[in-house]
Amino acid sequence: MTFAGQPLPPRPRKVVYAGMARTFQNIRLFHNMTALENVMVGRYCRTKTNAIDAVFRLPRHRREEREATERSRELLAFVGLEKKADTLSRNLPYGDQRRLEIARALATDPKLLLLDEPTAGMNPQETREAEDLIFRIRDLGLAVLVIEHDMRFIFNLCDRVYCLVRGEVLVEGAGDVVQNDPRVIEAYIGKPTDLEGEPTDA
Amino acid sequence: MSRLTTALTIPREKLEKFQTAAHIGGVVAAVLGIVSVLVPWSYAHEPLDDVAYGGAPSPLQFNYLGLTVIALVLFAAPLVFRKPSKVRDWVAWNTGARFAGYGLLATGFVAVAAIGIESGGLINVDPGGWIALVAGVVGAVSGLLLLGSPDPSMGKIKTHSIVQIFAIAGGLAAVLFAAAFALGLSGPGAFLFYLTFAGSLALVLVRTGVFGWFAKCAADNKKIMVLAAFFVAFVFPFTQNGSDANMSIATQVLIFAATALGLNIVVGLVGLLDLGYIAFLGAGAFTSAVLSGSLYSHLNWHPPFIVTVLISGCVASLLGLIIGTPTLRVSGDYLAIVTLAFGEIFRITMNNLDGSDGPNITNGSNGINNVPELNLFGFNFGKPHVMLGIEIGRFANYFWLMLLVLAVIMVVFVNLNRSRIGRGWVAIREDELAAEAMGVNTFGLKILAFAGGAFLAGLAGAVKAHYDISVTPDQYVFLESAFLLAAVVLGGMGTVMGVLVGATILKLLPEKLRFFSDYRLMLFGLLLVFMMRFRPEGIIADERRQLEFHAEDEELAESVEEELITYHDHFNPDALTTEDLR
């Protein structure tokens, strides 16, 4: 697998260094750390302080610590959590936890952000907010890849849609092209002939 | 502990009828306690360091008197000041009074039991002892009937910084005095009685909210607090009048605490269970002994001690690397088993390096004896010195050296914890997969924790070799590893203070209570079971871990959050205010 012309290294950690960050389908924050600390963990791969710097509080430690705190606060403000920086992440409401996860992923300075079902479990209001947030991330100049099966969310959001069936790409294209493709309709709803005489409540 | 108080569920309405009666009962109990001090407690003179005189309370009884007076004030104050006011609500009178009542019962019970056991039967308990016990029962029942008071607000009072500094100085002086007094007690009964008293007093201070105010003073003057605490530890030998017995215990406590702090990195921060940690202390001790120039050492190179210390740390961390590199890929129970085996392998290897089964390095089970006393910059650690007119003995010299080593270890621990590396460690503990996905080098950081913790233990071991004079493999058995782990768990994982407290409890109790040391495994086991049931986060909790174990406790969650916010405000006064978060 290649990314930006380079073959991707086989380890998750190296993939992050290469500029690809992800969030998780089921939220995996560091629950007993504050929101700010969570985002600062994301800065880990872009800082170089080693044990010696930290023990003796050498200039590099102080500079990077200051920069990481600043950048993390910026990102928290970007996702709208600046007032919850010192709340433990486990005490945040669900929607805020999702946004914090995105902020944490953004802290790794990615070129491509992978979001795994970012609106799972959200109500329509929160989904709209998530949509707005993803548009703002796109405006930062990042590529965003979203896996989702909320159709309204996908078709409002995405420039390009890939429809996957059984692990293979079925259709690729702009939103309305995919939406109207008979194969996609077949995969999602079924063939019209199959449904004869049966109620279609799916 | 909060669960203990809520375990008894008497409906509130029923209790309300008894409030005045409970207050009066408590006052009666306190007065009984005060009277008891004036009456002989015991017929014989031996128990409780002599409480056989009427009208002339012993020092121990004066301490007990202090507790009764506090109980009197706490029980009587709500009778006198009936109207709630801001100043009245600074202190949680009722909750404090309840714990004072429990304290009276505990001390009274321990007193009667100790007199009974130490003088051969309850027949030797004089009226004073029985009055104290009755006072305890009345006090505890009255306390039970009291309704809890609202949360004390004393921790939120704004105090001038000079007053705060005086409070810190006073508090630490009291701790120093109490420690010196406790170690000066001769009988185990007296020591246990004093321990019960001190524990009760501490609980009352915590529950009334007075402790909250101290905590705020300490948090507002962190640097002064740390320096003052070290100063108190530094002057401790001067309170001992050249007594070696207590200084020897104190030094052992420090060595134990230093090692436990290293283990705390591995267990408390990264969440790896290490059951063979004592091997690293042993590695440091053996390295230091071999390089010390002892007659029993077969290596004819003895560098200065500062070099030896570093080499000992490096050898220990090298062992950490050797054991860590292959095994840190497994996790959880498997890692515990591997490290357990490693600890035993270390001991057996040291036994076998005796010339017949391998190269002769350690003299096998005889170990390396006659490790010479340290001599740094012309200061001979083995000889007593007279300072300020007080003789400072051999053990006090090593106590100071260990204090220095402990300070270094604490600085390393705290600085690492508050850096990118510490955040990475905690992230691994919280969710290793997510940490890896955020670019945290999980394997590297785990190895660093293992090697770093081992290095710190190696430093402590280097001093231990000189302090113990002889280093033998049988000092480094599995039981010691278990005790180290118990100290970390008991005190509070991931905290510095907690580990110090845990180490002190686990080392001091068996030394001072000889009868206890036969049953120490059973009693420590019971203690751990009780801790896991009532306070799984340890005596001094890491604010974060506290939430982990009491997730359902919303009130606690809020209070901890508030603490974090005030802590934060303190460092960034202009960033955020509490109101913003509401």
Short mmCIF file of N, CA and C in Angstrom, two decimals, chain A residues 2-131:
data_model
loop_
_atom_site.label_atom_id
_atom_site.label_comp_id
_atom_site.label_asym_id
_atom_site.label_seq_id
_atom_site.Cartn_x
_atom_site.Cartn_y
_atom_site.Cartn_z
N THR A 2 0.56 2.20 -0.85
CA THR A 2 1.37 3.41 -0.90
C THR A 2 0.54 4.61 -0.46
N PHE A 3 1.24 5.59 0.09
CA PHE A 3 0.59 6.83 0.54
C PHE A 3 1.45 7.99 0.10
N ALA A 4 0.87 8.91 -0.66
CA ALA A 4 1.59 10.06 -1.20
C ALA A 4 2.86 9.63 -1.92
N GLY A 5 2.74 8.56 -2.69
CA GLY A 5 3.87 8.10 -3.48
C GLY A 5 4.87 7.25 -2.74
N GLN A 6 4.73 7.15 -1.41
CA GLN A 6 5.68 6.36 -0.62
C GLN A 6 4.98 5.07 -0.15
N PRO A 7 5.72 3.96 -0.13
CA PRO A 7 5.10 2.76 0.46
C PRO A 7 4.87 2.97 1.95
N LEU A 8 3.72 2.51 2.45
CA LEU A 8 3.41 2.71 3.87
C LEU A 8 4.15 1.71 4.73
N PRO A 9 4.77 2.15 5.81
CA PRO A 9 5.43 1.20 6.72
C PRO A 9 4.40 0.30 7.40
N PRO A 10 4.82 -0.89 7.83
CA PRO A 10 3.86 -1.88 8.30
C PRO A 10 3.34 -1.63 9.71
N ARG A 11 3.83 -0.65 10.44
CA ARG A 11 3.40 -0.48 11.83
C ARG A 11 2.46 0.72 11.98
N PRO A 12 1.45 0.62 12.83
CA PRO A 12 0.52 1.73 13.02
C PRO A 12 1.24 3.03 13.37
N ARG A 13 2.26 2.91 14.24
CA ARG A 13 2.98 4.09 14.71
C ARG A 13 3.68 4.80 13.55
N LYS A 14 4.30 4.00 12.65
CA LYS A 14 5.02 4.59 11.52
C LYS A 14 4.05 5.22 10.54
N VAL A 15 2.85 4.64 10.45
CA VAL A 15 1.84 5.20 9.56
C VAL A 15 1.48 6.61 10.02
N VAL A 16 1.41 6.80 11.34
CA VAL A 16 1.10 8.12 11.88
C VAL A 16 2.21 9.10 11.51
N TYR A 17 3.45 8.66 11.63
CA TYR A 17 4.58 9.52 11.26
C TYR A 17 4.49 9.90 9.80
N ALA A 18 4.03 8.96 8.96
CA ALA A 18 3.94 9.24 7.53
C ALA A 18 2.83 10.25 7.22
N GLY A 19 1.96 10.51 8.19
CA GLY A 19 0.96 11.56 7.97
C GLY A 19 -0.46 11.04 7.81
N MET A 20 -0.78 9.92 8.43
CA MET A 20 -2.13 9.39 8.32
C MET A 20 -2.62 9.15 9.75
N ALA A 21 -3.71 9.82 10.14
CA ALA A 21 -4.20 9.66 11.51
C ALA A 21 -5.62 9.13 11.48
N ARG A 22 -6.02 8.44 12.55
CA ARG A 22 -7.34 7.82 12.54
C ARG A 22 -8.09 8.09 13.84
N THR A 23 -9.39 7.91 13.76
CA THR A 23 -10.19 7.82 14.99
C THR A 23 -10.80 6.43 15.02
N PHE A 24 -11.44 6.10 16.13
CA PHE A 24 -11.95 4.74 16.27
C PHE A 24 -13.47 4.72 16.24
N GLN A 25 -13.99 3.57 15.77
CA GLN A 25 -15.44 3.42 15.69
C GLN A 25 -16.07 3.47 17.08
N ASN A 26 -15.52 2.65 18.00
CA ASN A 26 -15.91 2.78 19.40
C ASN A 26 -14.85 3.68 20.02
N ILE A 27 -15.27 4.71 20.70
CA ILE A 27 -14.33 5.74 21.15
C ILE A 27 -13.23 5.14 22.01
N ARG A 28 -12.00 5.45 21.65
CA ARG A 28 -10.87 4.96 22.46
C ARG A 28 -10.02 6.11 22.91
N LEU A 29 -10.56 6.92 23.80
CA LEU A 29 -9.78 7.99 24.39
C LEU A 29 -9.00 7.44 25.58
N PHE A 30 -8.06 8.26 26.10
CA PHE A 30 -7.37 7.88 27.33
C PHE A 30 -8.22 8.43 28.46
N HIS A 31 -9.07 7.57 29.01
CA HIS A 31 -10.18 8.05 29.82
C HIS A 31 -9.78 8.78 31.08
N ASN A 32 -8.66 8.40 31.67
CA ASN A 32 -8.29 9.06 32.92
C ASN A 32 -7.27 10.17 32.71
N MET A 33 -7.25 10.72 31.51
CA MET A 33 -6.42 11.89 31.25
C MET A 33 -7.36 13.03 30.88
N THR A 34 -6.91 14.26 31.10
CA THR A 34 -7.76 15.39 30.75
C THR A 34 -7.83 15.53 29.23
N ALA A 35 -8.80 16.32 28.79
CA ALA A 35 -8.95 16.54 27.35
C ALA A 35 -7.65 17.07 26.75
N LEU A 36 -7.05 18.04 27.46
CA LEU A 36 -5.82 18.63 26.95
C LEU A 36 -4.71 17.58 26.85
N GLU A 37 -4.59 16.75 27.88
CA GLU A 37 -3.54 15.72 27.86
C GLU A 37 -3.77 14.73 26.72
N ASN A 38 -5.03 14.41 26.48
CA ASN A 38 -5.34 13.51 25.37
C ASN A 38 -4.79 14.07 24.06
N VAL A 39 -5.04 15.35 23.82
CA VAL A 39 -4.58 15.94 22.57
C VAL A 39 -3.05 16.00 22.57
N MET A 40 -2.47 16.26 23.76
CA MET A 40 -1.00 16.35 23.82
C MET A 40 -0.35 15.01 23.53
N VAL A 41 -1.03 13.91 23.85
CA VAL A 41 -0.49 12.60 23.46
C VAL A 41 -0.39 12.53 21.95
N GLY A 42 -1.36 13.15 21.27
CA GLY A 42 -1.31 13.19 19.81
C GLY A 42 -0.07 13.91 19.29
N ARG A 43 0.43 14.88 20.08
CA ARG A 43 1.63 15.61 19.66
C ARG A 43 2.90 14.77 19.84
N TYR A 44 2.76 13.61 20.48
CA TYR A 44 3.92 12.79 20.81
C TYR A 44 4.82 12.55 19.60
N CYS A 45 4.19 12.21 18.46
CA CYS A 45 5.01 11.80 17.32
C CYS A 45 5.68 12.98 16.64
N ARG A 46 5.26 14.20 16.98
CA ARG A 46 5.90 15.38 16.35
C ARG A 46 6.85 16.07 17.32
N THR A 47 7.11 15.49 18.47
CA THR A 47 8.07 16.07 19.40
C THR A 47 9.18 15.06 19.64
N LYS A 48 10.30 15.57 20.15
CA LYS A 48 11.48 14.69 20.23
C LYS A 48 12.10 14.62 21.61
N THR A 49 11.48 15.26 22.61
CA THR A 49 12.05 15.25 23.96
C THR A 49 12.35 13.83 24.41
N ASN A 50 13.57 13.59 24.87
CA ASN A 50 13.87 12.25 25.38
C ASN A 50 13.96 12.29 26.90
N ALA A 51 14.24 11.14 27.48
CA ALA A 51 14.20 11.03 28.95
C ALA A 51 15.17 12.01 29.60
N ILE A 52 16.36 12.15 29.00
CA ILE A 52 17.37 13.04 29.60
C ILE A 52 16.86 14.48 29.62
N ASP A 53 16.29 14.92 28.47
CA ASP A 53 15.75 16.28 28.41
C ASP A 53 14.71 16.48 29.50
N ALA A 54 13.85 15.47 29.67
CA ALA A 54 12.74 15.61 30.60
C ALA A 54 13.23 15.64 32.04
N VAL A 55 14.17 14.73 32.37
CA VAL A 55 14.64 14.65 33.76
C VAL A 55 15.33 15.95 34.16
N PHE A 56 16.15 16.49 33.26
CA PHE A 56 16.89 17.71 33.61
C PHE A 56 16.17 18.98 33.16
N ARG A 57 14.98 18.84 32.63
CA ARG A 57 14.19 19.99 32.15
C ARG A 57 15.03 20.87 31.24
N LEU A 58 15.66 20.27 30.26
CA LEU A 58 16.51 21.00 29.33
C LEU A 58 15.65 21.86 28.41
N PRO A 59 16.29 22.82 27.72
CA PRO A 59 15.52 23.75 26.88
C PRO A 59 14.57 23.05 25.90
N ARG A 60 15.04 21.94 25.31
CA ARG A 60 14.18 21.29 24.32
C ARG A 60 12.87 20.83 24.95
N HIS A 61 12.97 20.28 26.17
CA HIS A 61 11.77 19.83 26.88
C HIS A 61 10.82 21.00 27.08
N ARG A 62 11.37 22.11 27.59
CA ARG A 62 10.50 23.25 27.90
C ARG A 62 9.87 23.82 26.64
N ARG A 63 10.71 23.95 25.58
CA ARG A 63 10.18 24.54 24.36
C ARG A 63 9.07 23.65 23.78
N GLU A 64 9.37 22.35 23.70
CA GLU A 64 8.38 21.45 23.10
C GLU A 64 7.13 21.35 23.95
N GLU A 65 7.32 21.39 25.25
CA GLU A 65 6.16 21.32 26.15
C GLU A 65 5.27 22.53 25.93
N ARG A 66 5.91 23.71 25.80
CA ARG A 66 5.13 24.94 25.59
C ARG A 66 4.42 24.88 24.25
N GLU A 67 5.16 24.48 23.21
CA GLU A 67 4.56 24.41 21.88
C GLU A 67 3.43 23.40 21.82
N ALA A 68 3.66 22.24 22.44
CA ALA A 68 2.63 21.20 22.40
C ALA A 68 1.37 21.67 23.12
N THR A 69 1.54 22.35 24.26
CA THR A 69 0.37 22.85 24.98
C THR A 69 -0.38 23.86 24.13
N GLU A 70 0.38 24.78 23.52
CA GLU A 70 -0.26 25.80 22.69
C GLU A 70 -1.04 25.18 21.54
N ARG A 71 -0.37 24.31 20.81
CA ARG A 71 -0.98 23.67 19.65
C ARG A 71 -2.22 22.87 20.08
N SER A 72 -2.11 22.18 21.22
CA SER A 72 -3.24 21.37 21.68
C SER A 72 -4.42 22.26 22.05
N ARG A 73 -4.13 23.39 22.66
CA ARG A 73 -5.23 24.30 23.00
C ARG A 73 -5.90 24.84 21.74
N GLU A 74 -5.06 25.16 20.74
CA GLU A 74 -5.62 25.61 19.46
C GLU A 74 -6.58 24.58 18.89
N LEU A 75 -6.11 23.32 18.94
CA LEU A 75 -6.94 22.25 18.34
C LEU A 75 -8.21 22.05 19.14
N LEU A 76 -8.12 22.15 20.48
CA LEU A 76 -9.32 22.03 21.30
C LEU A 76 -10.28 23.16 20.94
N ALA A 77 -9.74 24.36 20.73
CA ALA A 77 -10.59 25.48 20.35
C ALA A 77 -11.20 25.22 18.98
N PHE A 78 -10.42 24.60 18.10
CA PHE A 78 -10.88 24.32 16.74
C PHE A 78 -12.11 23.40 16.76
N VAL A 79 -12.08 22.39 17.62
CA VAL A 79 -13.23 21.49 17.68
C VAL A 79 -14.26 21.97 18.70
N GLY A 80 -14.00 23.11 19.33
CA GLY A 80 -15.01 23.68 20.24
C GLY A 80 -14.97 23.14 21.64
N LEU A 81 -13.80 22.68 22.09
CA LEU A 81 -13.71 22.12 23.45
C LEU A 81 -12.78 22.95 24.34
N GLU A 82 -12.51 24.22 23.93
CA GLU A 82 -11.48 24.96 24.66
C GLU A 82 -11.84 25.13 26.13
N LYS A 83 -13.15 25.12 26.45
CA LYS A 83 -13.51 25.32 27.85
C LYS A 83 -13.49 24.03 28.65
N LYS A 84 -13.25 22.93 27.97
CA LYS A 84 -13.24 21.66 28.70
C LYS A 84 -11.85 21.05 28.74
N ALA A 85 -10.83 21.90 28.54
CA ALA A 85 -9.46 21.38 28.44
C ALA A 85 -9.07 20.56 29.66
N ASP A 86 -9.54 20.94 30.83
CA ASP A 86 -9.09 20.26 32.04
C ASP A 86 -10.12 19.30 32.60
N THR A 87 -11.08 18.93 31.78
CA THR A 87 -12.04 17.90 32.20
C THR A 87 -11.47 16.54 31.84
N LEU A 88 -11.66 15.58 32.73
CA LEU A 88 -11.24 14.22 32.37
C LEU A 88 -12.08 13.77 31.19
N SER A 89 -11.43 13.08 30.25
CA SER A 89 -12.16 12.79 29.02
C SER A 89 -13.33 11.84 29.28
N ARG A 90 -13.25 11.03 30.35
CA ARG A 90 -14.37 10.12 30.61
C ARG A 90 -15.61 10.88 31.07
N ASN A 91 -15.44 12.10 31.56
CA ASN A 91 -16.58 12.86 32.03
C ASN A 91 -17.22 13.71 30.93
N LEU A 92 -16.65 13.67 29.73
CA LEU A 92 -17.21 14.49 28.64
C LEU A 92 -18.44 13.80 28.09
N PRO A 93 -19.42 14.59 27.59
CA PRO A 93 -20.55 13.97 26.91
C PRO A 93 -20.10 13.29 25.63
N TYR A 94 -20.95 12.41 25.13
CA TYR A 94 -20.58 11.56 24.01
C TYR A 94 -20.08 12.35 22.80
N GLY A 95 -20.84 13.36 22.42
CA GLY A 95 -20.47 14.13 21.23
C GLY A 95 -19.11 14.80 21.41
N ASP A 96 -18.86 15.30 22.63
CA ASP A 96 -17.57 15.94 22.91
C ASP A 96 -16.43 14.93 22.83
N GLN A 97 -16.72 13.70 23.27
CA GLN A 97 -15.67 12.67 23.19
C GLN A 97 -15.29 12.42 21.74
N ARG A 98 -16.32 12.37 20.87
CA ARG A 98 -16.04 12.19 19.44
C ARG A 98 -15.16 13.32 18.92
N ARG A 99 -15.52 14.55 19.30
CA ARG A 99 -14.76 15.69 18.80
C ARG A 99 -13.35 15.69 19.37
N LEU A 100 -13.23 15.26 20.63
CA LEU A 100 -11.90 15.20 21.23
C LEU A 100 -11.03 14.20 20.49
N GLU A 101 -11.64 13.09 20.10
CA GLU A 101 -10.87 12.08 19.36
C GLU A 101 -10.35 12.67 18.05
N ILE A 102 -11.19 13.47 17.41
CA ILE A 102 -10.77 14.10 16.15
C ILE A 102 -9.62 15.08 16.42
N ALA A 103 -9.77 15.87 17.51
CA ALA A 103 -8.70 16.82 17.86
C ALA A 103 -7.40 16.08 18.12
N ARG A 104 -7.50 14.93 18.81
CA ARG A 104 -6.31 14.16 19.12
C ARG A 104 -5.65 13.66 17.83
N ALA A 105 -6.49 13.22 16.88
CA ALA A 105 -5.93 12.76 15.61
C ALA A 105 -5.30 13.92 14.84
N LEU A 106 -5.94 15.09 14.90
CA LEU A 106 -5.38 16.26 14.19
C LEU A 106 -4.05 16.69 14.79
N ALA A 107 -3.85 16.41 16.08
CA ALA A 107 -2.62 16.83 16.74
C ALA A 107 -1.40 16.14 16.16
N THR A 108 -1.58 15.04 15.44
CA THR A 108 -0.43 14.36 14.86
C THR A 108 -0.02 14.99 13.53
N ASP A 109 -0.59 16.16 13.19
CA ASP A 109 -0.31 16.85 11.92
C ASP A 109 -0.47 15.92 10.73
N PRO A 110 -1.64 15.33 10.54
CA PRO A 110 -1.78 14.37 9.44
C PRO A 110 -1.99 15.07 8.10
N LYS A 111 -1.70 14.33 7.02
CA LYS A 111 -2.09 14.81 5.69
C LYS A 111 -3.42 14.20 5.32
N LEU A 112 -3.69 13.03 5.89
CA LEU A 112 -4.95 12.34 5.62
C LEU A 112 -5.55 11.93 6.97
N LEU A 113 -6.82 12.26 7.15
CA LEU A 113 -7.49 11.91 8.40
C LEU A 113 -8.52 10.83 8.10
N LEU A 114 -8.42 9.72 8.81
CA LEU A 114 -9.38 8.62 8.62
C LEU A 114 -10.38 8.65 9.76
N LEU A 115 -11.65 8.79 9.44
CA LEU A 115 -12.67 8.81 10.48
C LEU A 115 -13.53 7.56 10.36
N ASP A 116 -13.53 6.75 11.40
CA ASP A 116 -14.28 5.50 11.37
C ASP A 116 -15.64 5.73 12.02
N GLU A 117 -16.67 5.82 11.21
CA GLU A 117 -18.04 6.06 11.67
C GLU A 117 -18.10 7.21 12.68
N PRO A 118 -17.78 8.42 12.25
CA PRO A 118 -17.72 9.54 13.21
C PRO A 118 -19.08 9.92 13.77
N THR A 119 -20.19 9.52 13.14
CA THR A 119 -21.48 9.95 13.68
C THR A 119 -22.23 8.80 14.33
N ALA A 120 -21.55 7.66 14.56
CA ALA A 120 -22.24 6.53 15.19
C ALA A 120 -22.80 6.97 16.53
N GLY A 121 -24.09 6.76 16.73
CA GLY A 121 -24.70 7.06 18.02
C GLY A 121 -25.03 8.52 18.22
N MET A 122 -24.91 9.34 17.17
CA MET A 122 -25.19 10.78 17.34
C MET A 122 -26.63 11.07 16.92
N ASN A 123 -27.19 12.12 17.54
CA ASN A 123 -28.52 12.55 17.09
C ASN A 123 -28.36 13.50 15.90
N PRO A 124 -29.45 13.85 15.19
CA PRO A 124 -29.32 14.65 13.96
C PRO A 124 -28.59 15.97 14.19
N GLN A 125 -28.86 16.59 15.33
CA GLN A 125 -28.20 17.87 15.63
C GLN A 125 -26.68 17.67 15.69
N GLU A 126 -26.26 16.64 16.45
CA GLU A 126 -24.82 16.38 16.58
C GLU A 126 -24.22 15.99 15.24
N THR A 127 -25.00 15.23 14.44
CA THR A 127 -24.50 14.83 13.13
C THR A 127 -24.22 16.06 12.27
N ARG A 128 -25.14 17.05 12.34
CA ARG A 128 -24.92 18.27 11.56
C ARG A 128 -23.65 18.99 12.02
N GLU A 129 -23.44 19.00 13.33
CA GLU A 129 -22.23 19.65 13.86
C GLU A 129 -20.98 18.92 13.38
N ALA A 130 -21.05 17.58 13.37
CA ALA A 130 -19.90 16.80 12.92
C ALA A 130 -19.61 17.10 11.46
N GLU A 131 -20.68 17.22 10.67
CA GLU A 131 -20.54 17.53 9.26
C GLU A 131 -19.81 18.87 9.09
#
